[in-house]
Amino acid sequence: SAVISQKPSRDICQRGTSLTIQCQVDSQVTMMFWYRQQPGQSLTLIATANQGSEATYESGFVIDKFPISRPNLTFSTLTVSNMSPEDSSIYLCSARTGMESPLHFGNGTRLTVT
Amino acid sequence: GNSVTQMEGPVTLSEEAFLTINCTYTATGYPSLFWYVQYPGEGLQLLLKATKADDKGSNKGFEATYRKETTSFHLEKGSVQVSDSAVYFCALSDRTGRRALTFGSGTRLQVQP
């Protein structure tokens, strides 16, 4: 199974600033995804991070707000841009090693915007 | 589109009680079904899965059976422990394309000694 490391684990940011979250997997993976978990709520898929091309965003999420990079098969970043208090959430990176393998998650980045 | 509906929590049980957390789903085709668990202060962990109708997933004393006729995947455990206190998420993955997960709202379980 894949071990996923995210950093930072938490941050407190001022509104209007941006934060980049890094996700590193200990093995090559086929699919990487970014999720958001708002306080007390379930996980919502933000986008699929595509290696070497633009990410695929879900309805309600746009590239200008959540730019994503995936330069290789083990690493991805998510940037939360021009933050507002409504962006306060846990952001989770996830990945699978093959189409039939389960999805593994990092421990998440707890973001608070003041 | 795909969706997952879970019973609302919190569910509060005494140690050694029987647990059921209901989960039903809506999906096109034949999705794979999962239960994930999130212990306090930790990340999401896969608890069990089932990939086709009538499959039973099991792990750590938890079980869930993929019921196509009722589109359900209820989580059960015969005797819960305090250490089972966590949030449990039911999820599905379709079999096409990216196979991203669609999650239910989560059910918080509190087990009292």
PDB file of C-alpha atoms in Angstrom:
ATOM      1  CA  SER A   1       0.000   0.000   0.000  1.00  0.00           C
ATOM      2  CA  ALA A   2       1.075   3.586  -0.570  1.00  0.00           C
ATOM      3  CA  VAL A   3       2.194   5.848   2.261  1.00  0.00           C
ATOM      4  CA  ILE A   4       1.163   9.444   1.678  1.00  0.00           C
ATOM      5  CA  SER A   5       2.859  12.389   3.386  1.00  0.00           C
ATOM      6  CA  GLN A   6       1.321  15.833   3.370  1.00  0.00           C
ATOM      7  CA  LYS A   7       2.759  19.096   4.531  1.00  0.00           C
ATOM      8  CA  PRO A   8       2.116  21.314   6.235  1.00  0.00           C
ATOM      9  CA  SER A   9      -0.070  19.357   8.649  1.00  0.00           C
ATOM     10  CA  ARG A  10      -1.754  22.567   9.705  1.00  0.00           C
ATOM     11  CA  ASP A  11      -1.536  26.292   9.103  1.00  0.00           C
ATOM     12  CA  ILE A  12      -3.246  29.503  10.079  1.00  0.00           C
ATOM     13  CA  CYS A  13      -3.355  32.031   7.256  1.00  0.00           C
ATOM     14  CA  GLN A  14      -4.666  35.528   6.713  1.00  0.00           C
ATOM     15  CA  ARG A  15      -7.408  36.193   4.207  1.00  0.00           C
ATOM     16  CA  GLY A  16      -6.208  37.174   0.772  1.00  0.00           C
ATOM     17  CA  THR A  17      -3.053  35.068   0.956  1.00  0.00           C
ATOM     18  CA  SER A  18      -2.307  31.707  -0.688  1.00  0.00           C
ATOM     19  CA  LEU A  19      -1.085  28.406   0.698  1.00  0.00           C
ATOM     20  CA  THR A  20       0.508  25.535  -1.190  1.00  0.00           C
ATOM     21  CA  ILE A  21       0.048  22.025   0.189  1.00  0.00           C
ATOM     22  CA  GLN A  22       2.481  19.316  -0.817  1.00  0.00           C
ATOM     23  CA  CYS A  23       1.691  15.635  -1.192  1.00  0.00           C
ATOM     24  CA  GLN A  24       4.423  13.014  -1.509  1.00  0.00           C
ATOM     25  CA  VAL A  25       3.770   9.316  -2.081  1.00  0.00           C
ATOM     26  CA  ASP A  26       6.371   6.667  -1.319  1.00  0.00           C
ATOM     27  CA  SER A  27       5.687   4.765  -4.551  1.00  0.00           C
ATOM     28  CA  GLN A  28       4.513   5.480  -8.067  1.00  0.00           C
ATOM     29  CA  VAL A  29       0.760   5.822  -8.243  1.00  0.00           C
ATOM     30  CA  THR A  30      -1.674   5.877 -11.128  1.00  0.00           C
ATOM     31  CA  MET A  31      -4.255   8.295  -9.741  1.00  0.00           C
ATOM     32  CA  MET A  32      -4.009  11.192  -7.305  1.00  0.00           C
ATOM     33  CA  PHE A  33      -6.945  13.168  -5.974  1.00  0.00           C
ATOM     34  CA  TRP A  34      -7.488  16.155  -3.721  1.00  0.00           C
ATOM     35  CA  TYR A  35     -10.432  16.260  -1.308  1.00  0.00           C
ATOM     36  CA  ARG A  36     -11.792  18.845   1.098  1.00  0.00           C
ATOM     37  CA  GLN A  37     -13.378  18.032   4.439  1.00  0.00           C
ATOM     38  CA  GLN A  38     -15.161  20.998   5.955  1.00  0.00           C
ATOM     39  CA  PRO A  39     -15.642  20.994   9.734  1.00  0.00           C
ATOM     40  CA  GLY A  40     -17.986  18.200  10.787  1.00  0.00           C
ATOM     41  CA  GLN A  41     -18.782  17.274   7.217  1.00  0.00           C
ATOM     42  CA  SER A  42     -17.939  14.629   4.683  1.00  0.00           C
ATOM     43  CA  LEU A  43     -15.258  14.623   2.025  1.00  0.00           C
ATOM     44  CA  THR A  44     -15.808  16.452  -1.226  1.00  0.00           C
ATOM     45  CA  LEU A  45     -13.675  15.774  -4.279  1.00  0.00           C
ATOM     46  CA  ILE A  46     -11.925  18.911  -5.524  1.00  0.00           C
ATOM     47  CA  ALA A  47     -10.025  17.541  -8.496  1.00  0.00           C
ATOM     48  CA  THR A  48      -8.011  14.749 -10.046  1.00  0.00           C
ATOM     49  CA  ALA A  49      -4.330  15.578 -10.354  1.00  0.00           C
ATOM     50  CA  ASN A  50      -3.163  14.454 -13.793  1.00  0.00           C
ATOM     51  CA  GLN A  51       0.500  13.787 -14.340  1.00  0.00           C
ATOM     52  CA  GLY A  52       1.962  16.211 -16.839  1.00  0.00           C
ATOM     53  CA  SER A  53      -1.324  17.905 -17.729  1.00  0.00           C
ATOM     54  CA  GLU A  54      -4.012  20.127 -16.271  1.00  0.00           C
ATOM     55  CA  ALA A  55      -6.041  18.798 -13.383  1.00  0.00           C
ATOM     56  CA  THR A  56      -9.670  17.726 -13.825  1.00  0.00           C
ATOM     57  CA  TYR A  57     -11.913  19.791 -11.551  1.00  0.00           C
ATOM     58  CA  GLU A  58     -15.254  18.869 -10.056  1.00  0.00           C
ATOM     59  CA  SER A  59     -18.276  21.105 -10.280  1.00  0.00           C
ATOM     60  CA  GLY A  60     -17.874  24.095  -8.006  1.00  0.00           C
ATOM     61  CA  PHE A  61     -14.069  24.100  -8.052  1.00  0.00           C
ATOM     62  CA  VAL A  62     -11.961  26.108 -10.488  1.00  0.00           C
ATOM     63  CA  ILE A  63      -8.314  26.215 -11.441  1.00  0.00           C
ATOM     64  CA  ASP A  64      -7.854  29.869 -10.550  1.00  0.00           C
ATOM     65  CA  LYS A  65      -8.869  29.180  -6.953  1.00  0.00           C
ATOM     66  CA  PHE A  66      -7.278  25.731  -6.548  1.00  0.00           C
ATOM     67  CA  PRO A  67      -4.343  25.364  -8.934  1.00  0.00           C
ATOM     68  CA  ILE A  68      -2.893  21.861  -8.867  1.00  0.00           C
ATOM     69  CA  SER A  69       0.376  20.499 -10.136  1.00  0.00           C
ATOM     70  CA  ARG A  70       1.545  16.940 -10.619  1.00  0.00           C
ATOM     71  CA  PRO A  71       4.994  16.925 -12.185  1.00  0.00           C
ATOM     72  CA  ASN A  72       5.611  13.186 -11.714  1.00  0.00           C
ATOM     73  CA  LEU A  73       4.026   9.947 -10.491  1.00  0.00           C
ATOM     74  CA  THR A  74       4.751  10.493  -6.791  1.00  0.00           C
ATOM     75  CA  PHE A  75       4.203  14.196  -6.089  1.00  0.00           C
ATOM     76  CA  SER A  76       1.422  16.766  -6.283  1.00  0.00           C
ATOM     77  CA  THR A  77       0.643  20.197  -4.912  1.00  0.00           C
ATOM     78  CA  LEU A  78      -2.622  21.989  -4.236  1.00  0.00           C
ATOM     79  CA  THR A  79      -2.669  25.756  -3.811  1.00  0.00           C
ATOM     80  CA  VAL A  80      -5.549  27.484  -2.085  1.00  0.00           C
ATOM     81  CA  SER A  81      -5.507  30.992  -3.568  1.00  0.00           C
ATOM     82  CA  ASN A  82      -6.819  34.301  -2.291  1.00  0.00           C
ATOM     83  CA  MET A  83      -8.107  32.632   0.842  1.00  0.00           C
ATOM     84  CA  SER A  84     -11.222  33.572   2.756  1.00  0.00           C
ATOM     85  CA  PRO A  85     -12.551  32.160   6.063  1.00  0.00           C
ATOM     86  CA  GLU A  86     -14.858  29.884   4.029  1.00  0.00           C
ATOM     87  CA  ASP A  87     -11.755  28.018   2.857  1.00  0.00           C
ATOM     88  CA  SER A  88     -11.058  26.825   6.406  1.00  0.00           C
ATOM     89  CA  SER A  89     -11.104  23.052   6.024  1.00  0.00           C
ATOM     90  CA  ILE A  90      -9.013  19.930   6.066  1.00  0.00           C
ATOM     91  CA  TYR A  91      -7.468  19.267   2.669  1.00  0.00           C
ATOM     92  CA  LEU A  92      -6.620  15.655   1.905  1.00  0.00           C
ATOM     93  CA  CYS A  93      -4.431  14.109  -0.713  1.00  0.00           C
ATOM     94  CA  SER A  94      -5.243  10.587  -1.853  1.00  0.00           C
ATOM     95  CA  ALA A  95      -3.767   8.105  -4.280  1.00  0.00           C
ATOM     96  CA  ARG A  96      -4.049   4.596  -5.616  1.00  0.00           C
ATOM     97  CA  THR A  97      -1.339   2.393  -7.073  1.00  0.00           C
ATOM     98  CA  GLY A  98      -3.579   0.668  -9.625  1.00  0.00           C
ATOM     99  CA  MET A  99      -7.109   0.844 -10.967  1.00  0.00           C
ATOM    100  CA  GLU A 100      -8.232  -2.057  -8.761  1.00  0.00           C
ATOM    101  CA  SER A 101      -6.332  -1.020  -5.643  1.00  0.00           C
ATOM    102  CA  PRO A 102      -7.966   0.913  -2.811  1.00  0.00           C
ATOM    103  CA  LEU A 103      -7.624   4.648  -2.342  1.00  0.00           C
ATOM    104  CA  HIS A 104      -5.183   5.689   0.382  1.00  0.00           C
ATOM    105  CA  PHE A 105      -5.200   9.028   2.150  1.00  0.00           C
ATOM    106  CA  GLY A 106      -2.682  11.343   3.704  1.00  0.00           C
ATOM    107  CA  ASN A 107      -3.322  12.704   7.198  1.00  0.00           C
ATOM    108  CA  GLY A 108      -4.540  15.968   5.776  1.00  0.00           C
ATOM    109  CA  THR A 109      -3.716  19.647   6.119  1.00  0.00           C
ATOM    110  CA  ARG A 110      -5.864  21.554   8.585  1.00  0.00           C
ATOM    111  CA  LEU A 111      -6.217  25.106   7.268  1.00  0.00           C
ATOM    112  CA  THR A 112      -7.643  27.986   9.274  1.00  0.00           C
ATOM    113  CA  VAL A 113      -8.165  31.321   7.545  1.00  0.00           C
ATOM    114  CA  THR A 114      -8.551  34.385   9.725  1.00  0.00           C
TER     115      THR A 114
ATOM    116  CA  GLY B   1     -24.903  11.070 -10.388  1.00  0.00           C
ATOM    117  CA  ASN B   2     -23.522   8.883  -7.632  1.00  0.00           C
ATOM    118  CA  SER B   3     -24.519   9.419  -4.024  1.00  0.00           C
ATOM    119  CA  VAL B   4     -24.170   7.732  -0.637  1.00  0.00           C
ATOM    120  CA  THR B   5     -26.571   8.130   2.277  1.00  0.00           C
ATOM    121  CA  GLN B   6     -25.559   7.199   5.819  1.00  0.00           C
ATOM    122  CA  MET B   7     -27.469   7.197   9.047  1.00  0.00           C
ATOM    123  CA  GLU B   8     -26.866  10.303  11.088  1.00  0.00           C
ATOM    124  CA  GLY B   9     -24.888  10.182  14.268  1.00  0.00           C
ATOM    125  CA  PRO B  10     -23.654  10.275  16.805  1.00  0.00           C
ATOM    126  CA  VAL B  11     -24.296   6.665  17.663  1.00  0.00           C
ATOM    127  CA  THR B  12     -23.617   5.998  21.332  1.00  0.00           C
ATOM    128  CA  LEU B  13     -23.236   2.411  22.517  1.00  0.00           C
ATOM    129  CA  SER B  14     -22.003   0.596  25.563  1.00  0.00           C
ATOM    130  CA  GLU B  15     -19.007  -1.685  25.248  1.00  0.00           C
ATOM    131  CA  GLU B  16     -19.872  -5.142  23.842  1.00  0.00           C
ATOM    132  CA  ALA B  17     -23.081  -3.872  22.238  1.00  0.00           C
ATOM    133  CA  PHE B  18     -24.015  -4.761  18.648  1.00  0.00           C
ATOM    134  CA  LEU B  19     -23.368  -2.103  16.037  1.00  0.00           C
ATOM    135  CA  THR B  20     -25.150  -1.360  12.786  1.00  0.00           C
ATOM    136  CA  ILE B  21     -24.475   1.727  10.693  1.00  0.00           C
ATOM    137  CA  ASN B  22     -26.766   1.944   7.695  1.00  0.00           C
ATOM    138  CA  CYS B  23     -25.507   2.918   4.266  1.00  0.00           C
ATOM    139  CA  THR B  24     -27.426   3.063   0.994  1.00  0.00           C
ATOM    140  CA  TYR B  25     -26.206   4.230  -2.365  1.00  0.00           C
ATOM    141  CA  THR B  26     -27.280   5.446  -5.774  1.00  0.00           C
ATOM    142  CA  ALA B  27     -25.032   4.731  -8.708  1.00  0.00           C
ATOM    143  CA  THR B  28     -25.050   3.782 -12.351  1.00  0.00           C
ATOM    144  CA  GLY B  29     -23.722   0.348 -13.097  1.00  0.00           C
ATOM    145  CA  TYR B  30     -22.069  -1.751 -10.431  1.00  0.00           C
ATOM    146  CA  PRO B  31     -19.870   0.286  -8.127  1.00  0.00           C
ATOM    147  CA  SER B  32     -17.319  -0.935  -5.615  1.00  0.00           C
ATOM    148  CA  LEU B  33     -18.264  -0.167  -2.011  1.00  0.00           C
ATOM    149  CA  PHE B  34     -16.067   0.802   0.922  1.00  0.00           C
ATOM    150  CA  TRP B  35     -16.075   1.657   4.579  1.00  0.00           C
ATOM    151  CA  TYR B  36     -13.399   4.049   5.808  1.00  0.00           C
ATOM    152  CA  VAL B  37     -12.694   4.923   9.442  1.00  0.00           C
ATOM    153  CA  GLN B  38     -11.237   8.103  10.894  1.00  0.00           C
ATOM    154  CA  TYR B  39      -9.970   7.754  14.444  1.00  0.00           C
ATOM    155  CA  PRO B  40      -9.613  10.926  16.526  1.00  0.00           C
ATOM    156  CA  GLY B  41      -6.664  12.983  15.312  1.00  0.00           C
ATOM    157  CA  GLU B  42      -5.799  10.538  12.538  1.00  0.00           C
ATOM    158  CA  GLY B  43      -6.285  10.255   8.787  1.00  0.00           C
ATOM    159  CA  LEU B  44      -8.766   8.145   6.868  1.00  0.00           C
ATOM    160  CA  GLN B  45      -8.089   4.430   6.810  1.00  0.00           C
ATOM    161  CA  LEU B  46      -9.718   1.798   4.656  1.00  0.00           C
ATOM    162  CA  LEU B  47     -11.677  -0.548   6.900  1.00  0.00           C
ATOM    163  CA  LEU B  48     -13.199  -2.954   4.377  1.00  0.00           C
ATOM    164  CA  LYS B  49     -14.465  -3.192   0.834  1.00  0.00           C
ATOM    165  CA  ALA B  50     -16.656  -5.233  -1.514  1.00  0.00           C
ATOM    166  CA  THR B  51     -16.464  -5.150  -5.263  1.00  0.00           C
ATOM    167  CA  LYS B  52     -19.528  -7.099  -6.431  1.00  0.00           C
ATOM    168  CA  ALA B  53     -23.000  -8.109  -5.363  1.00  0.00           C
ATOM    169  CA  ASP B  54     -23.216 -10.476  -2.377  1.00  0.00           C
ATOM    170  CA  ASP B  55     -19.544  -9.950  -1.518  1.00  0.00           C
ATOM    171  CA  LYS B  56     -18.879  -9.580   2.194  1.00  0.00           C
ATOM    172  CA  GLY B  57     -16.051  -7.350   3.292  1.00  0.00           C
ATOM    173  CA  SER B  58     -14.613  -7.911   6.761  1.00  0.00           C
ATOM    174  CA  ASN B  59     -11.831  -6.564   8.947  1.00  0.00           C
ATOM    175  CA  LYS B  60     -11.188  -6.150  12.697  1.00  0.00           C
ATOM    176  CA  GLY B  61     -14.535  -7.780  13.509  1.00  0.00           C
ATOM    177  CA  PHE B  62     -16.483  -5.428  11.233  1.00  0.00           C
ATOM    178  CA  GLU B  63     -18.507  -6.790   8.326  1.00  0.00           C
ATOM    179  CA  ALA B  64     -20.568  -5.380   5.484  1.00  0.00           C
ATOM    180  CA  THR B  65     -22.387  -7.178   2.673  1.00  0.00           C
ATOM    181  CA  TYR B  66     -22.934  -5.684  -0.781  1.00  0.00           C
ATOM    182  CA  ARG B  67     -26.693  -5.917  -1.346  1.00  0.00           C
ATOM    183  CA  LYS B  68     -27.542  -4.992  -4.904  1.00  0.00           C
ATOM    184  CA  GLU B  69     -31.286  -5.559  -4.522  1.00  0.00           C
ATOM    185  CA  THR B  70     -31.523  -3.026  -1.697  1.00  0.00           C
ATOM    186  CA  THR B  71     -28.531  -0.893  -2.825  1.00  0.00           C
ATOM    187  CA  SER B  72     -27.126  -1.136   0.669  1.00  0.00           C
ATOM    188  CA  PHE B  73     -23.806  -1.770   2.407  1.00  0.00           C
ATOM    189  CA  HIS B  74     -24.547  -1.685   6.131  1.00  0.00           C
ATOM    190  CA  LEU B  75     -21.642  -1.904   8.560  1.00  0.00           C
ATOM    191  CA  GLU B  76     -21.971  -4.324  11.489  1.00  0.00           C
ATOM    192  CA  LYS B  77     -19.937  -5.466  14.451  1.00  0.00           C
ATOM    193  CA  GLY B  78     -21.076  -7.968  17.018  1.00  0.00           C
ATOM    194  CA  SER B  79     -19.327  -6.498  20.044  1.00  0.00           C
ATOM    195  CA  VAL B  80     -17.891  -2.988  19.979  1.00  0.00           C
ATOM    196  CA  GLN B  81     -14.991  -1.763  22.066  1.00  0.00           C
ATOM    197  CA  VAL B  82     -14.096   1.687  23.360  1.00  0.00           C
ATOM    198  CA  SER B  83     -11.258   1.708  20.816  1.00  0.00           C
ATOM    199  CA  ASP B  84     -13.817   1.557  17.986  1.00  0.00           C
ATOM    200  CA  SER B  85     -14.887   5.115  18.759  1.00  0.00           C
ATOM    201  CA  ALA B  86     -14.337   6.979  15.502  1.00  0.00           C
ATOM    202  CA  VAL B  87     -16.107   8.445  12.487  1.00  0.00           C
ATOM    203  CA  TYR B  88     -17.127   5.893   9.864  1.00  0.00           C
ATOM    204  CA  PHE B  89     -17.592   6.821   6.212  1.00  0.00           C
ATOM    205  CA  CYS B  90     -19.342   4.752   3.582  1.00  0.00           C
ATOM    206  CA  ALA B  91     -18.109   5.350   0.043  1.00  0.00           C
ATOM    207  CA  LEU B  92     -18.491   4.104  -3.492  1.00  0.00           C
ATOM    208  CA  SER B  93     -16.336   4.050  -6.551  1.00  0.00           C
ATOM    209  CA  ASP B  94     -17.701   3.608 -10.026  1.00  0.00           C
ATOM    210  CA  ARG B  95     -15.943   1.284 -12.399  1.00  0.00           C
ATOM    211  CA  THR B  96     -15.302   3.753 -15.177  1.00  0.00           C
ATOM    212  CA  GLY B  97     -12.706   6.421 -15.671  1.00  0.00           C
ATOM    213  CA  ARG B  98     -10.971   7.819 -12.651  1.00  0.00           C
ATOM    214  CA  ARG B  99     -12.695   5.733  -9.977  1.00  0.00           C
ATOM    215  CA  ALA B 100     -12.715   8.590  -7.511  1.00  0.00           C
ATOM    216  CA  LEU B 101     -14.649   7.962  -4.309  1.00  0.00           C
ATOM    217  CA  THR B 102     -18.008   9.453  -3.432  1.00  0.00           C
ATOM    218  CA  PHE B 103     -18.443   9.617   0.345  1.00  0.00           C
ATOM    219  CA  GLY B 104     -21.398   9.565   2.671  1.00  0.00           C
ATOM    220  CA  SER B 105     -21.720  12.178   5.390  1.00  0.00           C
ATOM    221  CA  GLY B 106     -19.987  10.051   8.040  1.00  0.00           C
ATOM    222  CA  THR B 107     -21.340   8.583  11.271  1.00  0.00           C
ATOM    223  CA  ARG B 108     -19.663   9.266  14.581  1.00  0.00           C
ATOM    224  CA  LEU B 109     -19.576   6.260  16.908  1.00  0.00           C
ATOM    225  CA  GLN B 110     -19.003   6.729  20.616  1.00  0.00           C
ATOM    226  CA  VAL B 111     -18.487   3.603  22.710  1.00  0.00           C
ATOM    227  CA  GLN B 112     -18.752   3.990  26.445  1.00  0.00           C
ATOM    228  CA  PRO B 113     -17.069   1.631  28.910  1.00  0.00           C
TER     229      PRO B 113
END
